[in-house]
mmCIF file of N, CA and C in Angstrom:
data_model
loop_
_atom_site.group_PDB
_atom_site.id
_atom_site.type_symbol
_atom_site.label_atom_id
_atom_site.label_comp_id
_atom_site.label_asym_id
_atom_site.label_seq_id
_atom_site.Cartn_x
_atom_site.Cartn_y
_atom_site.Cartn_z
ATOM 1 N N LEU V 982 -41.223 44.920 -40.266
ATOM 2 C CA LEU V 982 -40.021 45.591 -39.348
ATOM 3 C C LEU V 982 -38.723 44.189 -39.263
ATOM 4 N N ARG V 983 -37.688 45.178 -39.094
ATOM 5 C CA ARG V 983 -36.925 44.078 -39.530
ATOM 6 C C ARG V 983 -36.257 43.817 -38.411
ATOM 7 N N HIS V 984 -36.391 44.525 -37.090
ATOM 8 C CA HIS V 984 -35.896 43.947 -35.688
ATOM 9 C C HIS V 984 -36.649 45.003 -34.882
ATOM 10 N N MET V 985 -36.461 44.208 -33.594
ATOM 11 C CA MET V 985 -37.065 45.176 -32.151
ATOM 12 C C MET V 985 -36.199 46.754 -32.268
ATOM 13 N N PRO V 986 -36.432 47.906 -31.285
ATOM 14 C CA PRO V 986 -35.696 48.885 -30.920
ATOM 15 C C PRO V 986 -34.814 48.148 -29.999
ATOM 16 N N VAL V 987 -33.529 49.181 -29.635
ATOM 17 C CA VAL V 987 -33.137 49.135 -28.205
ATOM 18 C C VAL V 987 -33.324 49.248 -27.372
ATOM 19 N N GLY V 988 -33.923 48.607 -26.245
ATOM 20 C CA GLY V 988 -33.881 49.527 -25.063
ATOM 21 C C GLY V 988 -35.666 48.316 -24.650
ATOM 22 N N LEU V 989 -36.168 47.930 -25.340
ATOM 23 C CA LEU V 989 -37.812 47.862 -25.365
ATOM 24 C C LEU V 989 -37.573 46.229 -24.203
ATOM 25 N N GLY V 990 -36.210 45.799 -23.268
ATOM 26 C CA GLY V 990 -36.168 44.801 -22.868
ATOM 27 C C GLY V 990 -36.523 45.809 -21.407
ATOM 28 N N ASN V 991 -36.662 47.016 -21.082
ATOM 29 C CA ASN V 991 -37.070 48.206 -19.855
ATOM 30 C C ASN V 991 -38.219 48.522 -19.796
ATOM 31 N N CYS V 992 -38.657 47.904 -20.652
ATOM 32 C CA CYS V 992 -40.244 48.074 -20.440
ATOM 33 C C CYS V 992 -40.982 47.113 -19.750
ATOM 34 N N THR V 993 -40.373 46.728 -18.999
ATOM 35 C CA THR V 993 -40.620 45.286 -17.590
ATOM 36 C C THR V 993 -42.001 44.958 -17.835
ATOM 37 N N GLY V 994 -42.501 46.448 -17.603
ATOM 38 C CA GLY V 994 -44.084 46.321 -17.676
ATOM 39 C C GLY V 994 -45.323 46.300 -18.381
ATOM 40 N N LEU V 995 -44.571 45.491 -19.566
ATOM 41 C CA LEU V 995 -45.387 45.912 -20.947
ATOM 42 C C LEU V 995 -45.823 44.045 -20.804
ATOM 43 N N GLN V 996 -47.209 44.548 -20.919
ATOM 44 C CA GLN V 996 -48.662 43.350 -21.164
ATOM 45 C C GLN V 996 -48.246 42.826 -22.344
ATOM 46 N N THR V 997 -48.457 43.473 -23.246
ATOM 47 C CA THR V 997 -49.007 43.086 -24.791
ATOM 48 C C THR V 997 -48.051 43.508 -25.706
ATOM 49 N N LEU V 998 -47.438 42.754 -26.720
ATOM 50 C CA LEU V 998 -46.701 42.471 -27.357
ATOM 51 C C LEU V 998 -47.101 41.513 -28.297
ATOM 52 N N SER V 999 -47.121 41.519 -29.653
ATOM 53 C CA SER V 999 -47.758 40.409 -30.536
ATOM 54 C C SER V 999 -47.044 40.265 -31.212
ATOM 55 N N LEU V 1000 -45.693 40.430 -31.636
ATOM 56 C CA LEU V 1000 -44.871 40.617 -32.756
ATOM 57 C C LEU V 1000 -43.102 40.944 -32.023
ATOM 58 N N PHE V 1001 -42.272 39.767 -32.018
ATOM 59 C CA PHE V 1001 -40.934 40.288 -31.315
ATOM 60 C C PHE V 1001 -40.093 39.896 -33.074
ATOM 61 N N VAL V 1002 -39.320 40.662 -33.504
ATOM 62 C CA VAL V 1002 -38.459 40.470 -34.751
ATOM 63 C C VAL V 1002 -36.778 40.091 -34.061
ATOM 64 N N ALA V 1003 -36.371 38.842 -33.987
ATOM 65 C CA ALA V 1003 -35.042 39.119 -33.709
ATOM 66 C C ALA V 1003 -34.017 38.702 -35.297
ATOM 67 N N GLU V 1004 -33.210 39.260 -35.232
ATOM 68 C CA GLU V 1004 -32.462 39.249 -36.868
ATOM 69 C C GLU V 1004 -30.951 38.644 -36.069
ATOM 70 N N GLY V 1005 -30.752 37.722 -36.815
ATOM 71 C CA GLY V 1005 -29.374 37.091 -36.631
ATOM 72 C C GLY V 1005 -28.171 37.634 -36.669
ATOM 73 N N ARG V 1006 -26.845 37.722 -36.626
ATOM 74 C CA ARG V 1006 -25.834 38.856 -36.522
ATOM 75 C C ARG V 1006 -25.265 38.414 -38.053
ATOM 76 N N SER V 1007 -24.762 37.626 -38.778
ATOM 77 C CA SER V 1007 -24.911 37.891 -40.210
ATOM 78 C C SER V 1007 -25.435 38.279 -41.395
ATOM 79 N N LEU V 1008 -27.107 38.714 -41.144
ATOM 80 C CA LEU V 1008 -27.456 39.335 -41.761
ATOM 81 C C LEU V 1008 -26.672 40.425 -42.756
ATOM 82 N N SER V 1009 -26.335 40.663 -44.174
ATOM 83 C CA SER V 1009 -26.128 42.083 -44.951
ATOM 84 C C SER V 1009 -27.339 43.062 -44.744
ATOM 85 N N ARG V 1010 -26.712 44.252 -44.260
ATOM 86 C CA ARG V 1010 -27.817 45.861 -44.896
ATOM 87 C C ARG V 1010 -27.925 45.812 -45.866
ATOM 88 N N THR V 1011 -29.157 46.371 -46.571
ATOM 89 C CA THR V 1011 -29.595 46.111 -47.697
ATOM 90 C C THR V 1011 -29.674 47.622 -47.878
ATOM 91 N N ASN V 1012 -29.002 48.583 -47.026
ATOM 92 C CA ASN V 1012 -29.251 49.721 -47.144
ATOM 93 C C ASN V 1012 -27.757 50.514 -47.076
ATOM 94 N N PRO V 1013 -27.339 51.414 -47.917
ATOM 95 C CA PRO V 1013 -26.029 51.241 -47.712
ATOM 96 C C PRO V 1013 -25.200 52.691 -46.580
ATOM 97 N N SER V 1014 -26.581 53.367 -46.258
ATOM 98 C CA SER V 1014 -26.401 54.186 -45.423
ATOM 99 C C SER V 1014 -26.540 53.836 -44.188
ATOM 100 N N ASP V 1015 -26.690 52.635 -43.890
ATOM 101 C CA ASP V 1015 -27.167 52.318 -42.382
ATOM 102 C C ASP V 1015 -25.827 51.856 -41.785
ATOM 103 N N SER V 1016 -25.451 52.351 -40.440
ATOM 104 C CA SER V 1016 -24.129 52.415 -40.377
ATOM 105 C C SER V 1016 -23.936 50.703 -39.221
ATOM 106 N N ASP V 1017 -22.839 50.498 -39.430
ATOM 107 C CA ASP V 1017 -22.600 48.658 -39.031
ATOM 108 C C ASP V 1017 -22.289 48.888 -37.657
ATOM 109 N N ASP V 1018 -22.580 49.796 -37.216
ATOM 110 C CA ASP V 1018 -22.214 50.092 -35.575
ATOM 111 C C ASP V 1018 -24.003 50.302 -35.155
ATOM 112 N N CYS V 1019 -24.762 50.349 -35.695
ATOM 113 C CA CYS V 1019 -26.112 50.214 -35.194
ATOM 114 C C CYS V 1019 -26.291 49.341 -34.646
ATOM 115 N N GLU V 1020 -27.136 49.467 -33.785
ATOM 116 C CA GLU V 1020 -27.639 48.471 -32.393
ATOM 117 C C GLU V 1020 -28.971 48.290 -32.719
ATOM 118 N N VAL V 1021 -29.539 47.032 -32.311
ATOM 119 C CA VAL V 1021 -30.835 46.664 -32.870
ATOM 120 C C VAL V 1021 -30.981 45.463 -31.375
ATOM 121 N N GLY V 1022 -31.987 45.052 -31.329
ATOM 122 C CA GLY V 1022 -32.856 44.644 -29.834
ATOM 123 C C GLY V 1022 -32.752 43.604 -30.305
ATOM 124 N N ALA V 1023 -32.108 42.567 -28.994
ATOM 125 C CA ALA V 1023 -31.952 41.298 -28.961
ATOM 126 C C ALA V 1023 -32.786 40.624 -28.482
ATOM 127 N N LEU V 1024 -32.889 38.755 -28.738
ATOM 128 C CA LEU V 1024 -33.215 38.175 -27.663
ATOM 129 C C LEU V 1024 -33.820 38.513 -26.220
ATOM 130 N N ALA V 1025 -32.201 38.860 -25.506
ATOM 131 C CA ALA V 1025 -32.023 38.727 -24.986
ATOM 132 C C ALA V 1025 -33.249 40.349 -23.831
ATOM 133 N N ASP V 1026 -33.586 41.076 -24.973
ATOM 134 C CA ASP V 1026 -34.689 42.251 -24.771
ATOM 135 C C ASP V 1026 -35.757 41.684 -23.918
ATOM 136 N N LEU V 1027 -36.270 40.728 -25.123
ATOM 137 C CA LEU V 1027 -37.113 39.698 -24.552
ATOM 138 C C LEU V 1027 -37.360 39.238 -23.178
ATOM 139 N N GLY V 1028 -36.196 38.791 -22.433
ATOM 140 C CA GLY V 1028 -35.764 37.967 -21.677
ATOM 141 C C GLY V 1028 -36.553 38.757 -20.479
ATOM 142 N N ARG V 1029 -36.475 40.236 -20.291
ATOM 143 C CA ARG V 1029 -36.692 40.803 -19.288
ATOM 144 C C ARG V 1029 -38.370 41.383 -18.953
ATOM 145 N N LEU V 1030 -39.114 40.904 -20.008
ATOM 146 C CA LEU V 1030 -40.195 41.250 -20.299
ATOM 147 C C LEU V 1030 -41.743 39.963 -19.821
ATOM 148 N N ASN V 1031 -40.979 39.487 -18.848
ATOM 149 C CA ASN V 1031 -42.027 38.466 -18.324
ATOM 150 C C ASN V 1031 -43.698 38.900 -17.743
ATOM 151 N N ASN V 1032 -43.930 40.204 -18.083
ATOM 152 C CA ASN V 1032 -45.488 40.383 -17.820
ATOM 153 C C ASN V 1032 -46.081 40.622 -19.145
ATOM 154 N N LEU V 1033 -45.486 40.160 -20.149
ATOM 155 C CA LEU V 1033 -46.211 39.571 -21.309
ATOM 156 C C LEU V 1033 -47.388 38.565 -21.017
ATOM 157 N N LYS V 1034 -48.955 39.012 -21.614
ATOM 158 C CA LYS V 1034 -49.851 37.505 -21.717
ATOM 159 C C LYS V 1034 -50.246 37.385 -23.145
ATOM 160 N N GLU V 1035 -50.877 36.169 -22.552
ATOM 161 C CA GLU V 1035 -51.650 36.003 -23.925
ATOM 162 C C GLU V 1035 -51.111 35.072 -25.064
ATOM 163 N N GLU V 1036 -50.970 36.095 -26.390
ATOM 164 C CA GLU V 1036 -50.211 35.465 -27.477
ATOM 165 C C GLU V 1036 -49.086 36.276 -27.523
ATOM 166 N N LEU V 1037 -47.847 35.611 -28.419
ATOM 167 C CA LEU V 1037 -47.095 36.201 -28.742
ATOM 168 C C LEU V 1037 -46.103 35.442 -29.455
ATOM 169 N N THR V 1038 -45.850 36.409 -30.973
ATOM 170 C CA THR V 1038 -45.217 35.511 -31.826
ATOM 171 C C THR V 1038 -43.461 36.030 -32.241
ATOM 172 N N ILE V 1039 -42.714 35.109 -32.168
ATOM 173 C CA ILE V 1039 -41.563 35.452 -32.373
ATOM 174 C C ILE V 1039 -40.725 35.111 -34.086
ATOM 175 N N LYS V 1040 -40.342 36.550 -34.632
ATOM 176 C CA LYS V 1040 -39.677 35.990 -35.948
ATOM 177 C C LYS V 1040 -38.479 35.949 -35.997
ATOM 178 N N VAL V 1041 -37.649 34.893 -36.266
ATOM 179 C CA VAL V 1041 -36.445 35.018 -36.304
ATOM 180 C C VAL V 1041 -36.132 34.710 -37.786
ATOM 181 N N ASP V 1042 -34.802 35.373 -37.855
ATOM 182 C CA ASP V 1042 -34.177 35.231 -39.502
ATOM 183 C C ASP V 1042 -32.295 35.476 -38.830
ATOM 184 N N GLY V 1043 -32.181 34.663 -40.010
ATOM 185 C CA GLY V 1043 -30.593 34.648 -40.271
ATOM 186 C C GLY V 1043 -29.747 33.835 -39.093
ATOM 187 N N GLU V 1044 -28.386 33.828 -39.236
ATOM 188 C CA GLU V 1044 -27.765 32.801 -37.964
ATOM 189 C C GLU V 1044 -27.025 33.389 -36.792
ATOM 190 N N TRP V 1045 -27.174 32.713 -36.157
ATOM 191 C CA TRP V 1045 -27.206 32.193 -34.677
ATOM 192 C C TRP V 1045 -25.774 31.713 -33.755
ATOM 193 N N SER V 1046 -25.363 32.203 -33.249
ATOM 194 C CA SER V 1046 -23.963 31.197 -32.601
ATOM 195 C C SER V 1046 -24.632 30.351 -31.127
ATOM 196 N N SER V 1047 -25.548 30.626 -30.756
ATOM 197 C CA SER V 1047 -25.810 29.780 -29.412
ATOM 198 C C SER V 1047 -27.049 29.840 -28.942
ATOM 199 N N GLU V 1048 -27.107 28.632 -28.192
ATOM 200 C CA GLU V 1048 -28.683 28.254 -27.727
ATOM 201 C C GLU V 1048 -28.795 29.177 -27.257
ATOM 202 N N SER V 1049 -27.725 30.028 -25.917
ATOM 203 C CA SER V 1049 -27.920 30.196 -25.126
ATOM 204 C C SER V 1049 -28.747 32.213 -25.562
ATOM 205 N N GLU V 1050 -28.363 32.187 -26.607
ATOM 206 C CA GLU V 1050 -29.259 33.864 -27.020
ATOM 207 C C GLU V 1050 -31.028 33.235 -27.435
ATOM 208 N N ALA V 1051 -31.053 32.114 -27.323
ATOM 209 C CA ALA V 1051 -32.625 32.115 -27.698
ATOM 210 C C ALA V 1051 -33.001 31.434 -26.325
ATOM 211 N N ARG V 1052 -32.082 31.070 -24.949
ATOM 212 C CA ARG V 1052 -32.478 30.959 -23.785
ATOM 213 C C ARG V 1052 -33.098 31.889 -23.078
ATOM 214 N N ALA V 1053 -31.949 33.320 -23.527
ATOM 215 C CA ALA V 1053 -32.014 34.569 -23.251
ATOM 216 C C ALA V 1053 -33.168 35.551 -23.449
ATOM 217 N N ALA V 1054 -34.213 34.956 -24.111
ATOM 218 C CA ALA V 1054 -35.626 35.214 -24.250
ATOM 219 C C ALA V 1054 -36.480 34.796 -22.989
ATOM 220 N N ASN V 1055 -35.926 34.573 -22.949
ATOM 221 C CA ASN V 1055 -36.695 33.518 -21.116
ATOM 222 C C ASN V 1055 -38.122 33.839 -20.922
ATOM 223 N N LEU V 1056 -38.153 32.248 -22.075
ATOM 224 C CA LEU V 1056 -39.956 32.344 -22.447
ATOM 225 C C LEU V 1056 -40.921 31.531 -21.421
ATOM 226 N N GLN V 1057 -39.727 30.706 -20.412
ATOM 227 C CA GLN V 1057 -40.069 30.008 -19.010
ATOM 228 C C GLN V 1057 -41.116 30.760 -17.962
ATOM 229 N N GLY V 1058 -40.126 32.111 -18.239
ATOM 230 C CA GLY V 1058 -40.732 33.413 -17.645
ATOM 231 C C GLY V 1058 -41.926 33.815 -17.545
ATOM 232 N N LYS V 1059 -42.494 33.752 -18.650
ATOM 233 C CA LYS V 1059 -43.719 34.335 -19.128
ATOM 234 C C LYS V 1059 -44.757 33.819 -19.063
ATOM 235 N N GLN V 1060 -45.258 33.135 -17.257
ATOM 236 C CA GLN V 1060 -46.120 32.536 -17.430
ATOM 237 C C GLN V 1060 -47.457 32.768 -17.239
ATOM 238 N N LYS V 1061 -47.715 34.257 -17.969
ATOM 239 C CA LYS V 1061 -48.912 34.626 -18.268
ATOM 240 C C LYS V 1061 -49.386 34.328 -20.090
ATOM 241 N N LEU V 1062 -47.939 33.915 -20.800
ATOM 242 C CA LEU V 1062 -48.535 33.402 -22.334
ATOM 243 C C LEU V 1062 -49.159 31.939 -22.312
ATOM 244 N N THR V 1063 -50.193 31.632 -23.071
ATOM 245 C CA THR V 1063 -50.909 31.060 -23.314
ATOM 246 C C THR V 1063 -50.853 30.734 -24.784
ATOM 247 N N GLU V 1064 -50.056 31.639 -25.881
ATOM 248 C CA GLU V 1064 -50.327 31.056 -27.189
ATOM 249 C C GLU V 1064 -49.013 31.802 -27.531
ATOM 250 N N LEU V 1065 -48.132 30.948 -28.213
ATOM 251 C CA LEU V 1065 -46.647 31.260 -28.839
ATOM 252 C C LEU V 1065 -46.631 30.799 -30.464
ATOM 253 N N ASN V 1066 -45.983 31.539 -31.019
ATOM 254 C CA ASN V 1066 -45.918 31.373 -32.046
ATOM 255 C C ASN V 1066 -44.423 31.542 -32.738
ATOM 256 N N ILE V 1067 -43.538 30.507 -33.349
ATOM 257 C CA ILE V 1067 -42.230 30.645 -33.176
ATOM 258 C C ILE V 1067 -42.457 30.755 -35.251
ATOM 259 N N VAL V 1068 -41.587 31.754 -35.724
ATOM 260 C CA VAL V 1068 -41.879 32.201 -36.925
ATOM 261 C C VAL V 1068 -40.456 31.864 -37.700
ATOM 262 N N PHE V 1069 -39.803 31.039 -38.418
ATOM 263 C CA PHE V 1069 -38.616 31.043 -39.031
ATOM 264 C C PHE V 1069 -38.487 31.352 -40.105
ATOM 265 N N VAL V 1070 -38.031 32.423 -40.821
ATOM 266 C CA VAL V 1070 -37.975 32.903 -41.974
ATOM 267 C C VAL V 1070 -36.151 32.714 -42.597
ATOM 268 N N GLY V 1071 -35.130 32.125 -41.705
ATOM 269 C CA GLY V 1071 -33.979 31.884 -42.423
ATOM 270 C C GLY V 1071 -32.861 31.374 -41.336
ATOM 271 N N GLY V 1072 -31.756 30.998 -41.956
ATOM 272 C CA GLY V 1072 -30.938 30.465 -40.897
ATOM 273 C C GLY V 1072 -30.921 29.139 -41.696
ATOM 274 N N SER V 1073 -30.003 28.628 -41.255
ATOM 275 C CA SER V 1073 -29.476 26.761 -41.077
ATOM 276 C C SER V 1073 -30.341 26.020 -40.234
ATOM 277 N N SER V 1074 -30.296 24.430 -40.947
ATOM 278 C CA SER V 1074 -30.839 24.012 -40.527
ATOM 279 C C SER V 1074 -30.448 23.950 -38.930
ATOM 280 N N GLY V 1075 -28.963 23.685 -38.784
ATOM 281 C CA GLY V 1075 -28.667 24.080 -37.238
ATOM 282 C C GLY V 1075 -28.919 24.669 -36.512
ATOM 283 N N ASP V 1076 -29.212 26.217 -37.021
ATOM 284 C CA ASP V 1076 -29.235 27.412 -36.092
ATOM 285 C C ASP V 1076 -30.966 27.258 -35.845
ATOM 286 N N ASN V 1077 -31.548 26.613 -36.659
ATOM 287 C CA ASN V 1077 -33.416 26.061 -36.141
ATOM 288 C C ASN V 1077 -33.221 25.626 -35.393
ATOM 289 N N GLU V 1078 -32.213 24.355 -35.005
ATOM 290 C CA GLU V 1078 -32.621 23.475 -34.327
ATOM 291 C C GLU V 1078 -32.316 23.796 -32.860
ATOM 292 N N MET V 1079 -30.918 24.689 -32.925
ATOM 293 C CA MET V 1079 -30.057 25.256 -31.675
ATOM 294 C C MET V 1079 -31.145 26.509 -30.831
ATOM 295 N N LEU V 1080 -31.942 27.105 -32.009
ATOM 296 C CA LEU V 1080 -32.820 28.341 -31.556
ATOM 297 C C LEU V 1080 -34.104 27.581 -30.689
ATOM 298 N N LEU V 1081 -34.702 26.846 -31.547
ATOM 299 C CA LEU V 1081 -36.139 26.321 -30.802
ATOM 300 C C LEU V 1081 -35.952 25.470 -29.529
ATOM 301 N N GLU V 1082 -34.497 24.915 -29.649
ATOM 302 C CA GLU V 1082 -34.125 24.394 -28.423
ATOM 303 C C GLU V 1082 -33.975 24.944 -27.047
ATOM 304 N N GLY V 1083 -33.541 26.169 -27.457
ATOM 305 C CA GLY V 1083 -33.313 27.012 -26.587
ATOM 306 C C GLY V 1083 -34.740 28.054 -26.326
ATOM 307 N N PHE V 1084 -35.514 28.057 -27.036
ATOM 308 C CA PHE V 1084 -36.919 28.611 -26.826
ATOM 309 C C PHE V 1084 -38.114 28.282 -25.775
ATOM 310 N N GLN V 1085 -37.459 26.891 -24.771
ATOM 311 C CA GLN V 1085 -38.087 26.177 -24.325
ATOM 312 C C GLN V 1085 -39.234 27.114 -23.397
ATOM 313 N N PRO V 1086 -40.859 26.835 -23.918
ATOM 314 C CA PRO V 1086 -41.397 27.733 -23.491
ATOM 315 C C PRO V 1086 -42.570 27.102 -21.643
ATOM 316 N N ASN V 1087 -42.950 28.348 -21.628
ATOM 317 C CA ASN V 1087 -43.794 27.702 -20.092
ATOM 318 C C ASN V 1087 -44.445 26.682 -20.059
ATOM 319 N N ALA V 1088 -44.935 26.377 -19.356
ATOM 320 C CA ALA V 1088 -45.782 25.029 -19.290
ATOM 321 C C ALA V 1088 -46.879 25.559 -19.163
ATOM 322 N N ASN V 1089 -47.891 26.794 -19.284
ATOM 323 C CA ASN V 1089 -49.326 26.920 -19.131
ATOM 324 C C ASN V 1089 -49.498 27.269 -20.500
ATOM 325 N N LEU V 1090 -48.846 27.384 -21.480
ATOM 326 C CA LEU V 1090 -49.099 27.143 -22.865
ATOM 327 C C LEU V 1090 -50.439 26.756 -23.134
ATOM 328 N N GLN V 1091 -51.399 26.915 -24.255
ATOM 329 C CA GLN V 1091 -52.190 26.067 -24.762
ATOM 330 C C GLN V 1091 -52.583 26.138 -26.084
ATOM 331 N N SER V 1092 -51.233 26.835 -26.474
ATOM 332 C CA SER V 1092 -51.255 26.737 -28.299
ATOM 333 C C SER V 1092 -49.695 27.227 -28.844
ATOM 334 N N LEU V 1093 -49.084 26.430 -29.524
ATOM 335 C CA LEU V 1093 -47.781 26.288 -29.771
ATOM 336 C C LEU V 1093 -47.990 26.145 -31.857
ATOM 337 N N GLU V 1094 -47.150 26.865 -32.111
ATOM 338 C CA GLU V 1094 -47.361 26.855 -33.522
ATOM 339 C C GLU V 1094 -45.989 27.233 -33.870
ATOM 340 N N ILE V 1095 -45.309 26.705 -34.789
ATOM 341 C CA ILE V 1095 -44.077 26.497 -35.072
ATOM 342 C C ILE V 1095 -43.878 26.581 -37.095
ATOM 343 N N ASP V 1096 -43.259 27.592 -37.508
ATOM 344 C CA ASP V 1096 -43.652 27.726 -39.052
ATOM 345 C C ASP V 1096 -42.283 28.223 -39.437
ATOM 346 N N GLY V 1097 -42.112 27.226 -40.370
ATOM 347 C CA GLY V 1097 -40.735 27.717 -41.262
ATOM 348 C C GLY V 1097 -39.244 26.775 -40.978
ATOM 349 N N TYR V 1098 -39.726 26.040 -40.088
ATOM 350 C CA TYR V 1098 -38.567 25.274 -39.281
ATOM 351 C C TYR V 1098 -37.663 24.414 -40.265
ATOM 352 N N ARG V 1099 -36.683 24.481 -40.000
ATOM 353 C CA ARG V 1099 -35.803 24.196 -41.091
ATOM 354 C C ARG V 1099 -34.711 23.133 -40.052
ATOM 355 N N GLY V 1100 -35.071 22.633 -38.869
ATOM 356 C CA GLY V 1100 -34.479 21.467 -38.571
ATOM 357 C C GLY V 1100 -34.794 20.275 -38.879
ATOM 358 N N GLU V 1101 -33.926 19.225 -38.053
ATOM 359 C CA GLU V 1101 -34.004 17.720 -38.602
ATOM 360 C C GLU V 1101 -34.813 16.861 -37.161
ATOM 361 N N ARG V 1102 -34.578 17.676 -35.967
ATOM 362 C CA ARG V 1102 -35.218 16.976 -35.101
ATOM 363 C C ARG V 1102 -35.554 18.117 -34.691
ATOM 364 N N ILE V 1103 -36.886 17.523 -33.229
ATOM 365 C CA ILE V 1103 -37.405 17.915 -32.456
ATOM 366 C C ILE V 1103 -36.707 18.877 -30.996
ATOM 367 N N PRO V 1104 -37.392 19.494 -30.641
ATOM 368 C CA PRO V 1104 -36.021 20.143 -29.321
ATOM 369 C C PRO V 1104 -36.628 18.771 -28.443
ATOM 370 N N SER V 1105 -35.808 18.686 -27.040
ATOM 371 C CA SER V 1105 -35.920 18.312 -26.053
ATOM 372 C C SER V 1105 -37.286 18.264 -25.562
ATOM 373 N N TRP V 1106 -37.638 19.054 -25.114
ATOM 374 C CA TRP V 1106 -38.352 19.733 -24.033
ATOM 375 C C TRP V 1106 -39.512 19.279 -24.720
ATOM 376 N N ILE V 1107 -40.068 18.986 -26.393
ATOM 377 C CA ILE V 1107 -41.395 18.164 -26.211
ATOM 378 C C ILE V 1107 -41.432 17.284 -26.167
ATOM 379 N N ASP V 1108 -40.341 16.279 -25.882
ATOM 380 C CA ASP V 1108 -41.040 14.926 -25.096
ATOM 381 C C ASP V 1108 -41.096 14.987 -23.211
ATOM 382 N N ASP V 1109 -41.197 15.977 -23.339
ATOM 383 C CA ASP V 1109 -41.527 16.410 -21.704
ATOM 384 C C ASP V 1109 -42.968 16.601 -21.453
ATOM 385 N N ASN V 1110 -43.202 15.676 -20.840
ATOM 386 C CA ASN V 1110 -45.050 15.501 -21.002
ATOM 387 C C ASN V 1110 -45.115 16.969 -20.077
ATOM 388 N N HIS V 1111 -44.438 17.826 -19.187
ATOM 389 C CA HIS V 1111 -44.636 18.884 -18.407
ATOM 390 C C HIS V 1111 -45.382 20.099 -19.245
ATOM 391 N N TYR V 1112 -44.624 19.687 -20.512
ATOM 392 C CA TYR V 1112 -44.901 20.615 -21.347
ATOM 393 C C TYR V 1112 -46.489 21.328 -21.986
ATOM 394 N N PHE V 1113 -47.205 19.802 -21.655
ATOM 395 C CA PHE V 1113 -47.821 19.751 -22.794
ATOM 396 C C PHE V 1113 -49.174 19.022 -21.461
ATOM 397 N N SER V 1114 -49.225 19.604 -20.185
ATOM 398 C CA SER V 1114 -50.780 19.017 -19.778
ATOM 399 C C SER V 1114 -51.536 20.590 -19.745
ATOM 400 N N ASN V 1115 -51.243 22.218 -20.145
ATOM 401 C CA ASN V 1115 -52.263 22.968 -20.446
ATOM 402 C C ASN V 1115 -52.135 22.750 -22.167
ATOM 403 N N LEU V 1116 -51.754 22.263 -22.547
ATOM 404 C CA LEU V 1116 -51.609 22.389 -24.285
ATOM 405 C C LEU V 1116 -52.508 21.686 -25.027
ATOM 406 N N GLU V 1117 -53.643 22.589 -25.709
ATOM 407 C CA GLU V 1117 -54.652 22.211 -26.346
ATOM 408 C C GLU V 1117 -54.239 22.220 -27.967
ATOM 409 N N GLN V 1118 -53.571 22.813 -28.478
ATOM 410 C CA GLN V 1118 -53.714 22.746 -29.720
ATOM 411 C C GLN V 1118 -51.769 23.117 -30.214
ATOM 412 N N ILE V 1119 -51.095 22.280 -31.403
ATOM 413 C CA ILE V 1119 -49.805 22.447 -31.485
ATOM 414 C C ILE V 1119 -49.877 22.121 -33.106
ATOM 415 N N PHE V 1120 -49.267 23.609 -33.905
ATOM 416 C CA PHE V 1120 -49.189 23.408 -34.969
ATOM 417 C C PHE V 1120 -47.192 23.437 -35.322
ATOM 418 N N ILE V 1121 -47.712 22.406 -36.309
ATOM 419 C CA ILE V 1121 -45.940 22.887 -37.077
ATOM 420 C C ILE V 1121 -46.072 22.887 -38.584
ATOM 421 N N VAL V 1122 -45.751 24.034 -39.365
ATOM 422 C CA VAL V 1122 -46.219 23.877 -40.442
ATOM 423 C C VAL V 1122 -44.930 24.752 -41.143
ATOM 424 N N ASN V 1123 -44.629 24.149 -42.777
ATOM 425 C CA ASN V 1123 -43.092 24.275 -42.986
ATOM 426 C C ASN V 1123 -42.130 23.794 -42.557
ATOM 427 N N TRP V 1124 -42.517 22.600 -42.103
ATOM 428 C CA TRP V 1124 -41.104 21.604 -42.183
ATOM 429 C C TRP V 1124 -40.398 21.571 -42.677
ATOM 430 N N GLY V 1125 -39.315 22.210 -42.778
ATOM 431 C CA GLY V 1125 -38.625 21.650 -44.289
ATOM 432 C C GLY V 1125 -37.740 20.719 -44.236
ATOM 433 N N ASP V 1126 -36.931 20.223 -43.521
ATOM 434 C CA ASP V 1126 -35.904 18.889 -43.386
ATOM 435 C C ASP V 1126 -36.042 17.709 -42.106
ATOM 436 N N ARG V 1127 -37.063 17.749 -42.120
ATOM 437 C CA ARG V 1127 -37.499 16.592 -40.680
ATOM 438 C C ARG V 1127 -37.699 15.358 -41.626
ATOM 439 N N LYS V 1128 -36.567 14.683 -40.545
ATOM 440 C CA LYS V 1128 -35.941 13.084 -40.766
ATOM 441 C C LYS V 1128 -36.625 12.270 -40.064
ATOM 442 N N SER V 1129 -37.485 12.556 -39.131
ATOM 443 C CA SER V 1129 -38.506 11.594 -38.140
ATOM 444 C C SER V 1129 -38.985 12.347 -37.153
ATOM 445 N N VAL V 1130 -40.247 11.828 -36.650
ATOM 446 C CA VAL V 1130 -40.835 12.897 -35.958
ATOM 447 C C VAL V 1130 -41.384 11.554 -34.330
#
């Protein structure tokens, strides 16, 4: 799965979605028959799915232009999510930092996993005790460019 279908954000009653794949804009198409104007689902589509519950994995790849793209996923609005996994499979250190800052989750999380993060710093929301009141476990796997914790 390379990306989510367009219109997934219209399924506002959706409660279970185990994987959401988001592809940055600058990835080149490997299939010459792919149309350049082919639309794919965006992080903003995830933003309207506030009934999601339990576990969600967000897999992000490619280059991104702003933190607001990640904020559009509206993870704070998903109060029924208890487990969040964020998997970075590409992008630069700066892209990863910007996205992770924007992926500010809800305070009801019990488990947070960050995999493949290439950033140097942790996001500011991790320093906020508000986000750890219910957190039971945190996993940071394959953290490539960290300078300090």
